[in-house]
PDB file of C-alpha atoms and ligand atoms in Angstrom:
ATOM      1  CA  MET A 204       0.000   0.000   0.000  1.00 40.00           C
ATOM      2  CA  SER A 205       1.453   3.386  -0.972  1.00 41.00           C
ATOM      3  CA  ASP A 206       1.425   6.427   1.252  1.00 47.00           C
ATOM      4  CA  THR A 207      -0.976   8.777  -0.509  1.00 50.00           C
ATOM      5  CA  LYS A 208      -0.693  11.525   2.098  1.00 62.00           C
ATOM      6  CA  GLU A 209       2.896  12.571   1.400  1.00 69.00           C
ATOM      7  CA  THR A 210       3.726  16.216   1.827  1.00 87.00           C
ATOM      8  CA  ALA A 211       4.523  18.046  -1.392  1.00 91.00           C
ATOM      9  CA  GLU A 212       7.281  20.652  -1.235  1.00 94.00           C
ATOM     10  CA  LEU A 213       6.431  23.702  -3.263  1.00 95.00           C
ATOM     11  CA  ALA A 214       9.020  26.470  -3.515  1.00 97.00           C
ATOM     12  CA  ILE A 215       8.226  29.712  -5.265  1.00 98.00           C
ATOM     13  CA  CYS A 216      10.941  31.972  -6.603  1.00 98.00           C
ATOM     14  CA  MET A 217      10.447  35.343  -4.954  1.00 98.00           C
ATOM     15  CA  GLY A 218      13.273  37.015  -6.860  1.00 98.00           C
ATOM     16  CA  SER A 219      12.252  40.296  -8.473  1.00 98.00           C
ATOM     17  CA  SER A 220      12.070  38.928 -12.025  1.00 98.00           C
ATOM     18  CA  CYS A 221       9.942  35.874 -11.259  1.00 98.00           C
ATOM     19  CA  PHE A 222       7.856  37.784  -8.742  1.00 98.00           C
ATOM     20  CA  SER A 223       6.981  40.651 -11.077  1.00 97.00           C
ATOM     21  CA  ARG A 224       6.432  38.388 -14.084  1.00 97.00           C
ATOM     22  CA  GLY A 225       3.892  36.115 -12.455  1.00 97.00           C
ATOM     23  CA  ASN A 226       4.792  34.591  -9.117  1.00 98.00           C
ATOM     24  CA  LYS A 227       3.116  37.495  -7.335  1.00 97.00           C
ATOM     25  CA  HIS A 228      -0.177  36.118  -8.707  1.00 97.00           C
ATOM     26  CA  ASN A 229       0.859  32.463  -8.640  1.00 97.00           C
ATOM     27  CA  ILE A 230       1.402  32.513  -4.885  1.00 97.00           C
ATOM     28  CA  LYS A 231      -2.151  33.800  -4.369  1.00 97.00           C
ATOM     29  CA  ILE A 232      -3.503  31.070  -6.656  1.00 97.00           C
ATOM     30  CA  ILE A 233      -1.539  28.411  -4.778  1.00 96.00           C
ATOM     31  CA  LYS A 234      -2.726  29.614  -1.370  1.00 96.00           C
ATOM     32  CA  GLU A 235      -6.343  29.713  -2.551  1.00 96.00           C
ATOM     33  CA  TYR A 236      -5.965  26.235  -4.056  1.00 95.00           C
ATOM     34  CA  ILE A 237      -4.551  24.829  -0.805  1.00 94.00           C
ATOM     35  CA  ASP A 238      -7.393  26.383   1.200  1.00 94.00           C
ATOM     36  CA  ARG A 239     -10.113  25.335  -1.243  1.00 94.00           C
ATOM     37  CA  HIS A 240      -9.013  21.702  -1.286  1.00 92.00           C
ATOM     38  CA  GLY A 241      -8.054  21.403   2.397  1.00 92.00           C
ATOM     39  CA  LEU A 242      -4.404  20.648   1.566  1.00 91.00           C
ATOM     40  CA  CYS A 243      -2.859  22.767   4.306  1.00 88.00           C
ATOM     41  CA  GLY A 244      -1.058  19.869   5.986  1.00 87.00           C
ATOM     42  CA  ARG A 245      -0.023  18.261   2.707  1.00 89.00           C
ATOM     43  CA  VAL A 246       1.797  21.106   0.985  1.00 92.00           C
ATOM     44  CA  ALA A 247       4.924  22.700   2.416  1.00 93.00           C
ATOM     45  CA  LEU A 248       4.948  26.110   0.765  1.00 94.00           C
ATOM     46  CA  LYS A 249       8.018  28.291   0.885  1.00 96.00           C
ATOM     47  CA  GLY A 250       9.717  31.041  -1.048  1.00 97.00           C
ATOM     48  CA  HIS A 251      13.313  31.383  -2.153  1.00 97.00           C
ATOM     49  CA  LEU A 252      15.570  33.993  -3.651  1.00 98.00           C
ATOM     50  CA  CYS A 253      16.667  34.224  -7.285  1.00 98.00           C
ATOM     51  CA  GLU A 254      18.489  31.138  -8.513  1.00 95.00           C
ATOM     52  CA  GLY A 255      19.784  32.665 -11.724  1.00 98.00           C
ATOM     53  CA  LEU A 256      17.114  31.150 -13.957  1.00 97.00           C
ATOM     54  CA  CYS A 257      15.291  34.433 -14.515  1.00 98.00           C
ATOM     55  CA  LYS A 258      15.027  34.178 -18.296  1.00 98.00           C
ATOM     56  CA  ASP A 259      12.985  30.985 -17.938  1.00 98.00           C
ATOM     57  CA  GLY A 260      10.717  32.319 -15.201  1.00 97.00           C
ATOM     58  CA  PRO A 261       8.459  32.605 -13.431  1.00 98.00           C
ATOM     59  CA  ASN A 262       9.919  29.517 -11.798  1.00 98.00           C
ATOM     60  CA  ILE A 263       8.344  27.191  -9.269  1.00 98.00           C
ATOM     61  CA  THR A 264       9.985  24.109  -7.781  1.00 97.00           C
ATOM     62  CA  LEU A 265       7.817  21.139  -6.876  1.00 95.00           C
ATOM     63  CA  ASN A 266       9.447  18.260  -5.011  1.00 93.00           C
ATOM     64  CA  GLY A 267      12.862  19.307  -6.302  1.00 95.00           C
ATOM     65  CA  GLU A 268      11.862  19.669  -9.957  1.00 95.00           C
ATOM     66  CA  VAL A 269      11.951  23.186 -11.401  1.00 97.00           C
ATOM     67  CA  PHE A 270       9.053  24.239 -13.608  1.00 97.00           C
ATOM     68  CA  HIS A 271       9.466  27.274 -15.854  1.00 98.00           C
ATOM     69  CA  SER A 272       7.219  29.944 -17.385  1.00 98.00           C
ATOM     70  CA  ILE A 273       4.469  29.237 -14.887  1.00 98.00           C
ATOM     71  CA  ASP A 274       1.367  31.317 -15.476  1.00 96.00           C
ATOM     72  CA  SER A 275      -2.098  31.182 -13.907  1.00 92.00           C
ATOM     73  CA  ALA A 276      -3.211  28.361 -16.230  1.00 93.00           C
ATOM     74  CA  SER A 277      -0.138  26.190 -15.866  1.00 95.00           C
ATOM     75  CA  ILE A 278      -0.008  26.550 -12.082  1.00 95.00           C
ATOM     76  CA  ASN A 279      -3.483  25.041 -11.842  1.00 93.00           C
ATOM     77  CA  VAL A 280      -2.453  22.128 -14.096  1.00 93.00           C
ATOM     78  CA  LEU A 281       0.711  21.633 -12.044  1.00 93.00           C
ATOM     79  CA  LEU A 282      -1.262  21.504  -8.799  1.00 93.00           C
ATOM     80  CA  GLU A 283      -3.948  19.217 -10.185  1.00 91.00           C
ATOM     81  CA  GLU A 284      -1.510  16.752 -11.741  1.00 91.00           C
ATOM     82  CA  ASN A 285       1.062  16.651  -8.977  1.00 88.00           C
ATOM     83  CA  ILE A 286      -0.829  17.208  -5.756  1.00 84.00           C
ATOM     84  CA  ARG A 287      -4.500  16.338  -6.050  1.00 74.00           C
ATOM     85  CA  LYS A 288      -3.843  13.209  -8.122  1.00 66.00           C
ATOM     86  CA  GLN A 289      -1.918  11.817  -5.166  1.00 60.00           C
ATOM     87  CA  GLU A 290      -5.020  11.930  -2.949  1.00 58.00           C
TER      88      GLU A 290
HETATM   89  S1  FES B 517      14.095  35.908 -10.130  1.00 80.93           S
HETATM   90 FE1  FES B 517      13.502  33.803 -10.225  1.00 80.93          FE
HETATM   91  S2  FES B 517      15.267  32.850 -11.049  1.00 80.93           S
HETATM   92 FE2  FES B 517      15.841  34.944 -10.919  1.00 80.93          FE
END
């Protein structure tokens, strides 16, 4: 039997480039998503400083994998496919 209640680690780049190009909105979407689906204890959400990948941003790291060019549509797909599917 697999453990379906693992905690996902979600790290949002809060560097000025990623933040101004989309992560400012993405973080609100993520927080609303966590609240709406009662995932508070299952998602460890944190921010980090610029990692030098600005040209590919906005960047979000999920469980150690970096996802690039994340907009409001792709963040919802990312959350649905990588967090809710594990329920
Ligand atoms: S601001 Fe996000 S990688 Fe530079």
